[in-house]
Coordinates of N, CA and C in Angstrom, one line a residue:
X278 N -27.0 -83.2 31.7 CA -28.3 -82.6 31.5 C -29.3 -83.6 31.1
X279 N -30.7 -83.8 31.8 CA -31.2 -84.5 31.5 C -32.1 -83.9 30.3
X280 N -33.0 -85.2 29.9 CA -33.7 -85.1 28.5 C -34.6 -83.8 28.9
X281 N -35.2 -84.0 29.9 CA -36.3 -82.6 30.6 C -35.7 -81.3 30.6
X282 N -34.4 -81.6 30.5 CA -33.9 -80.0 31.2 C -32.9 -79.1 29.2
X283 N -33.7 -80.5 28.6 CA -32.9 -80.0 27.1 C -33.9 -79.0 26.8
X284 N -33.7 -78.1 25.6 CA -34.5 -77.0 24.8 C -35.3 -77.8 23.5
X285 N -36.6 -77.6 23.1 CA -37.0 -78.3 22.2 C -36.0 -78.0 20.9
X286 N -36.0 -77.0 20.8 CA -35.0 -76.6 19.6 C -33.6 -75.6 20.0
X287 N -32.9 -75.7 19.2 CA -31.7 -75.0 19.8 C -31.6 -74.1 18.5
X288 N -31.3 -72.8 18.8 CA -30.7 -71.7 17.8 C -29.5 -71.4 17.5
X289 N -29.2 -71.0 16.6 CA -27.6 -71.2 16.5 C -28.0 -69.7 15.0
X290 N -27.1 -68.8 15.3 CA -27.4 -67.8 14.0 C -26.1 -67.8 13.5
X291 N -26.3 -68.3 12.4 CA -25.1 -67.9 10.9 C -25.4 -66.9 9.6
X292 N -25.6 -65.8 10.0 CA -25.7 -64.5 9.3 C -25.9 -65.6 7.9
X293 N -26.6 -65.0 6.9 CA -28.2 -64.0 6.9 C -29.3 -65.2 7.5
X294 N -28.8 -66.2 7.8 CA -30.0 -67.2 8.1 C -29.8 -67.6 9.5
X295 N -30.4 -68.1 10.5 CA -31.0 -69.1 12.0 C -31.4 -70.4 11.6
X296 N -30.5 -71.2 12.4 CA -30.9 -72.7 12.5 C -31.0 -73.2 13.5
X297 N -32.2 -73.7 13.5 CA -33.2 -74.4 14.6 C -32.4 -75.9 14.5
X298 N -32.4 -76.5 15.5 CA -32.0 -77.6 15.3 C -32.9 -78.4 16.2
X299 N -33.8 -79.5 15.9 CA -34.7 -80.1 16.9 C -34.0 -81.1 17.6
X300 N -34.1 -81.1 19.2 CA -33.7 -82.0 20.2 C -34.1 -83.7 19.8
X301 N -33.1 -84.3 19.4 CA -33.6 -85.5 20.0 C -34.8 -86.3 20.6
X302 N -35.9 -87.3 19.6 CA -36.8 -87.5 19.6 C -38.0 -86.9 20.7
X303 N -37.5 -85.8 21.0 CA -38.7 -85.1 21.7 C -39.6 -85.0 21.0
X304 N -40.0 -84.6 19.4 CA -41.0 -84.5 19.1 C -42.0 -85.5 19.0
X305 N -41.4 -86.5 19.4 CA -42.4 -87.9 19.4 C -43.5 -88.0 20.7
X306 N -43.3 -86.7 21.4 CA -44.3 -87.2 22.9 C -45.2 -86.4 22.4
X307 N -46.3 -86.6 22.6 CA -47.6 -85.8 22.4 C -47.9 -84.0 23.3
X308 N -47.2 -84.7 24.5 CA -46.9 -83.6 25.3 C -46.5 -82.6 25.0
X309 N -45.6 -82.7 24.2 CA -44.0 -81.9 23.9 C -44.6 -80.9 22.5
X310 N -45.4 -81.5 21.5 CA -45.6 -81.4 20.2 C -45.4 -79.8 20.6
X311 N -46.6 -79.3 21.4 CA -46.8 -77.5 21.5 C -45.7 -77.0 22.0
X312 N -44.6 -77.6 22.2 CA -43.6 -76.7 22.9 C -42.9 -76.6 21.3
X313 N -42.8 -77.4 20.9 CA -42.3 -77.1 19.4 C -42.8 -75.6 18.6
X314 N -43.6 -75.4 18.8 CA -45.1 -74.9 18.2 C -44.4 -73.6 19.1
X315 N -44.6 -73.2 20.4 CA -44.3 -72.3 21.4 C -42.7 -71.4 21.2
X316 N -41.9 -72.9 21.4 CA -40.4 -72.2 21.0 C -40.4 -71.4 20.0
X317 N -40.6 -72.0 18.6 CA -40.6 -71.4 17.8 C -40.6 -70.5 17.0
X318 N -42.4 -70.4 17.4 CA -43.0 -68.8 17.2 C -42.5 -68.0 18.3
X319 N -42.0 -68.3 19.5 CA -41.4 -66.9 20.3 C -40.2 -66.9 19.7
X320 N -39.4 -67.5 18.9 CA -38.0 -67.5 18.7 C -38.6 -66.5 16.9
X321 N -39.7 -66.9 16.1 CA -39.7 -66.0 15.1 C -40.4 -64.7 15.4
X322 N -40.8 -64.4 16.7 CA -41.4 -63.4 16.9 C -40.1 -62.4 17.8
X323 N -39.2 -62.7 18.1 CA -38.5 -62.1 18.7 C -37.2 -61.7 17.3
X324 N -37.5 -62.5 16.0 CA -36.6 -61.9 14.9 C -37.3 -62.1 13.8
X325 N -37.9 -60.8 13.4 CA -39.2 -60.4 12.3 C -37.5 -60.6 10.6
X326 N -38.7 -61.0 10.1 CA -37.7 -61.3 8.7 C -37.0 -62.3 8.5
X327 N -37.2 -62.9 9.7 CA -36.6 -64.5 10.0 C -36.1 -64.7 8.7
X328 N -34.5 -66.1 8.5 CA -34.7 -66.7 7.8 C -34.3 -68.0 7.8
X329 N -35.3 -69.1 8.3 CA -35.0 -70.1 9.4 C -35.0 -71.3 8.5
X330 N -33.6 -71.8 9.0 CA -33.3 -73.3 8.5 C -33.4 -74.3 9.5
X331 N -34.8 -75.2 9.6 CA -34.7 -76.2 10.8 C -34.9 -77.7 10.6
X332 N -33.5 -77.9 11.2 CA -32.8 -79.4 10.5 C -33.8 -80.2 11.9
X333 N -33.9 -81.7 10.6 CA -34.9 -82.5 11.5 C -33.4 -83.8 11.7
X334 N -32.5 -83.8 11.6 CA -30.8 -84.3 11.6 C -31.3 -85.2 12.8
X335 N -32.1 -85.0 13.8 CA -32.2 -85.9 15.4 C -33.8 -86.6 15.1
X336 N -34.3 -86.5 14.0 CA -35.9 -87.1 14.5 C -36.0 -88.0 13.1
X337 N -36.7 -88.9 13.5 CA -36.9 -89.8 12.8 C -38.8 -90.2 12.4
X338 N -39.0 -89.6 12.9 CA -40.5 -89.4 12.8 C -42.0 -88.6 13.2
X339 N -42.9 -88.2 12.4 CA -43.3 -86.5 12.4 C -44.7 -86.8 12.5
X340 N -45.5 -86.9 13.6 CA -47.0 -86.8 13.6 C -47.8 -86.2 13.1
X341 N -49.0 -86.5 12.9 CA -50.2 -85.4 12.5 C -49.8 -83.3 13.0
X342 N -49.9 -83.9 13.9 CA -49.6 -82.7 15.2 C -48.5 -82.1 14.9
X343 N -47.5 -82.7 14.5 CA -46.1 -81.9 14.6 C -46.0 -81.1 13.2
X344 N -47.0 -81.9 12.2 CA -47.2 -81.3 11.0 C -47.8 -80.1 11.2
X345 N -49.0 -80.0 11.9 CA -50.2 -79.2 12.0 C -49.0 -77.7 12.9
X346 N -48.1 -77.7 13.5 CA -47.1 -77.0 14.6 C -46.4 -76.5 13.1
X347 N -45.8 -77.2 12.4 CA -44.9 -76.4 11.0 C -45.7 -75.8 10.1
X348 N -47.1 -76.0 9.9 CA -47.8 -75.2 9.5 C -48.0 -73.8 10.4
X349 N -48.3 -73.7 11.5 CA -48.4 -72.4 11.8 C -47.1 -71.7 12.1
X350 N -46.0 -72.7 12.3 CA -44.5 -71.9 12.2 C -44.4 -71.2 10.8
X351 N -44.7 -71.9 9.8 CA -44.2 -71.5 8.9 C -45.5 -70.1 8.1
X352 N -46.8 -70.0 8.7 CA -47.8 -69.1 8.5 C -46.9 -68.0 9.2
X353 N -46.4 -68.0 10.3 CA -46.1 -66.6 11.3 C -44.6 -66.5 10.3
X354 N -43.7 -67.2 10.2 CA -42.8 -67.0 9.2 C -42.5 -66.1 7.9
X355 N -43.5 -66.3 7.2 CA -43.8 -65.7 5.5 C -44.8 -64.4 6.3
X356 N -45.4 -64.4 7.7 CA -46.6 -63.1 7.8 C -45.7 -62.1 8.3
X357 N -44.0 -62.4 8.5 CA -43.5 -61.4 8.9 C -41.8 -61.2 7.9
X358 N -42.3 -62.0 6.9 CA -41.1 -61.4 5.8 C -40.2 -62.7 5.7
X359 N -40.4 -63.6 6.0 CA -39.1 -64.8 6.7 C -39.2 -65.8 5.4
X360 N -38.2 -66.5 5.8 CA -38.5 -67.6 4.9 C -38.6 -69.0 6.0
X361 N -38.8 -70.4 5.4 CA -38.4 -71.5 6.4 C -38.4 -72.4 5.1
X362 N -37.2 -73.3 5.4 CA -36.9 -74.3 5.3 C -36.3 -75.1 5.9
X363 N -36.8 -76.6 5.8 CA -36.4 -77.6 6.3 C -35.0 -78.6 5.5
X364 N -34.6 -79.0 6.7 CA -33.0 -79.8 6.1 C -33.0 -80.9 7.1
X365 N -32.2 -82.0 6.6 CA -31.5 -83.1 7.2 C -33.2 -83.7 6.8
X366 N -33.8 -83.7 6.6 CA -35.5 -84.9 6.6 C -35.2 -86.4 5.9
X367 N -35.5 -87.0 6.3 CA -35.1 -88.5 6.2 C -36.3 -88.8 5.1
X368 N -35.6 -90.1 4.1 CA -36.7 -90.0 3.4 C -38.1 -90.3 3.7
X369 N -38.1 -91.2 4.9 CA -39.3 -91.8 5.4 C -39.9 -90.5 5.7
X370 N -39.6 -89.5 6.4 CA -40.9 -88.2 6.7 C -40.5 -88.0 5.5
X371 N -40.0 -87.6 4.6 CA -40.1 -86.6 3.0 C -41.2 -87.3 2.2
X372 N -41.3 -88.6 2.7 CA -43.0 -89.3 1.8 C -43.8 -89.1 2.9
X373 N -43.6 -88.2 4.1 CA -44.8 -88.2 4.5 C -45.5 -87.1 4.2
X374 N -44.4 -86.0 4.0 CA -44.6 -84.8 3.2 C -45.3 -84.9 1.8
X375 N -44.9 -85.8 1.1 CA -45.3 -86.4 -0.8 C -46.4 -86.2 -0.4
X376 N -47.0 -87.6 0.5 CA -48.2 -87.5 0.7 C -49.6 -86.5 0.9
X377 N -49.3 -86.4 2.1 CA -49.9 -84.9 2.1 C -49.7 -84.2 1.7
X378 N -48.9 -83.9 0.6 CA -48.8 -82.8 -0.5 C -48.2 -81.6 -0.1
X379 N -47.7 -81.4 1.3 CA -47.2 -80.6 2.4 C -45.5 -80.2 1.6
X380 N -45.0 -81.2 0.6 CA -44.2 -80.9 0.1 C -43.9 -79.6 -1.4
X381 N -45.6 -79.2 -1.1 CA -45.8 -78.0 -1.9 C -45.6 -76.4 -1.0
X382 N -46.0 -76.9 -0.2 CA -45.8 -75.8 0.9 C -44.8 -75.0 1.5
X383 N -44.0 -76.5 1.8 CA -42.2 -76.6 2.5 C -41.7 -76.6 1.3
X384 N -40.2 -75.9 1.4 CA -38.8 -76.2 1.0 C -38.5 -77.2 1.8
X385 N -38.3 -78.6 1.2 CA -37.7 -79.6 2.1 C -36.4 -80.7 1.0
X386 N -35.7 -80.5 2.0 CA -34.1 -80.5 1.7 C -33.7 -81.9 2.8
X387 N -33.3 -82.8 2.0 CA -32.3 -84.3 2.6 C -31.2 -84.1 3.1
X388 N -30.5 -83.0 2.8 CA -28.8 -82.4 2.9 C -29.0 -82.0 4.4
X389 N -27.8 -81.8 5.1 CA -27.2 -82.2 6.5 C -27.2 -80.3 6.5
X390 N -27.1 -79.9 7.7 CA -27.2 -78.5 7.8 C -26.0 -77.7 7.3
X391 N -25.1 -77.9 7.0 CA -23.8 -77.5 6.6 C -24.0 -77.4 5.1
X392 N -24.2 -78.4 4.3 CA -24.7 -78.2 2.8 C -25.7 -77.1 3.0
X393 N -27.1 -77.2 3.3 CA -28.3 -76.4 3.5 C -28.0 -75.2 3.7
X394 N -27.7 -74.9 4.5 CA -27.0 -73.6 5.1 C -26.4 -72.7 4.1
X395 N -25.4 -73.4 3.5 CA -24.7 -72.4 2.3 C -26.0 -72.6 1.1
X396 N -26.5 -73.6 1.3 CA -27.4 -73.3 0.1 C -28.4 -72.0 0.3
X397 N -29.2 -72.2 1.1 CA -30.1 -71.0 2.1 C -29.1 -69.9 1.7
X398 N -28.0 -69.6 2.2 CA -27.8 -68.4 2.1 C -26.9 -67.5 0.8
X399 N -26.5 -69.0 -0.1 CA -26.5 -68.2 -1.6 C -28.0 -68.1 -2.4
X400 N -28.5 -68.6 -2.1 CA -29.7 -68.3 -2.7 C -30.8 -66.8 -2.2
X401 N -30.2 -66.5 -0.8 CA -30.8 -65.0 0.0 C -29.6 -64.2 -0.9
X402 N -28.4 -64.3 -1.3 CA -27.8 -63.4 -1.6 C -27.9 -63.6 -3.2
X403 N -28.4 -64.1 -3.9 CA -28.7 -64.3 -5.1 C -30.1 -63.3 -5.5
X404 N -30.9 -63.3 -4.4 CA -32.2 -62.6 -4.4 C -32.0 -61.3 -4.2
X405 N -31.4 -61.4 -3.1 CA -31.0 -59.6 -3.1 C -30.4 -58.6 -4.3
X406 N -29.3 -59.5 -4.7 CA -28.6 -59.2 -6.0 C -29.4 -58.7 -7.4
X407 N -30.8 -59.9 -7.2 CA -31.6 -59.8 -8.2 C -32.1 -58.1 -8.0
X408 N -33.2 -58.5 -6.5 CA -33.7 -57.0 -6.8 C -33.0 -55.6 -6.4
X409 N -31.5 -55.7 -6.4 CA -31.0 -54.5 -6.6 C -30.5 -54.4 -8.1
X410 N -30.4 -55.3 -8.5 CA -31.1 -54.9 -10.6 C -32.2 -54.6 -11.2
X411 N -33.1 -54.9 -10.0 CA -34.7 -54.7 -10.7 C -34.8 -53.0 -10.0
X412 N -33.9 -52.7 -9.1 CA -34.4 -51.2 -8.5 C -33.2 -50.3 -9.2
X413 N -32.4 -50.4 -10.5 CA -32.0 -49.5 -11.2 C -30.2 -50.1 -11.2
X414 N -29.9 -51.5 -10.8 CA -28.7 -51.6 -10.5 C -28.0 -51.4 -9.4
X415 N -27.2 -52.6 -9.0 CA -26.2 -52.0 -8.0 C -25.6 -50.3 -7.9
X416 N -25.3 -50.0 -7.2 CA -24.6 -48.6 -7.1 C -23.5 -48.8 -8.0
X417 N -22.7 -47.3 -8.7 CA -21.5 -47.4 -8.6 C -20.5 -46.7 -7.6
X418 N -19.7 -47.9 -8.0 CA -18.4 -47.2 -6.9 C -17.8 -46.5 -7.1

């Protein structure tokens, strides 16, 4: 399969959370940035409540543009109930995040998707837990 005929992101769902995994330096073409942008949002628009973990594990570096694309992933994300966070980010982008202060925004995580993953999803099942003690307690059995 050539590089053209790859998916910008690839999905893969492990109950309660979706992980995006980004193709191999495709996000470095200028071309490409909106397909990032595109996939995405049709992939959070086709599962409302999303709760998307998308490992940057293949990329080594994150333009203006690509920044500007995880902002509006992440706006359509939280406007339909979802969470996003990022995993595998190398430290070089994680100071690019520092910088632009974008690391107030993002959940962003160094750990490889397999750590992340179980983290993401004891932490959804930690939440839940919560507010079924704030709505009167679990049931009894």
């Amino acid at each position: 399969m050539s590089e053209h005929d790859e998916p910008m992101v690839i999905f893969n769902e492990q109950p309660p959370i979706h992980v995006g995994t980004v193709s191999p330096s495709r996000v470095l073409r200028m071309v490409n940035i909106a397909e990032l942008g595109v996939t995405v949002l049709a992939y959070v628009k086709k599962h409302p409540g999303l709760n998307l973990l998308l490992s940057f594990e293949n990329v080594d570096y994150l333009s203006s543009a690509v920044l500007t694309e995880l902002l509006r992933i992440n706006q359509a994300i939280q406007e339909c109930r979802g969470r996003l966070r990022l995993c595998a980010v190398s430290p070089a982008i994680q100071e690019i995040f520092q910088i632009t202060r974008l690391d107030t925004v993002f959940s962003i995580h160094g750990e490889g998707v397999d750590v992340e993953a179980k983290k993401f999803a004891r932490a959804i099942a930690l939440e839940r837990e919560e507010k079924a003690w704030e709505s009167g307690g679990p049931s009894a059995s």
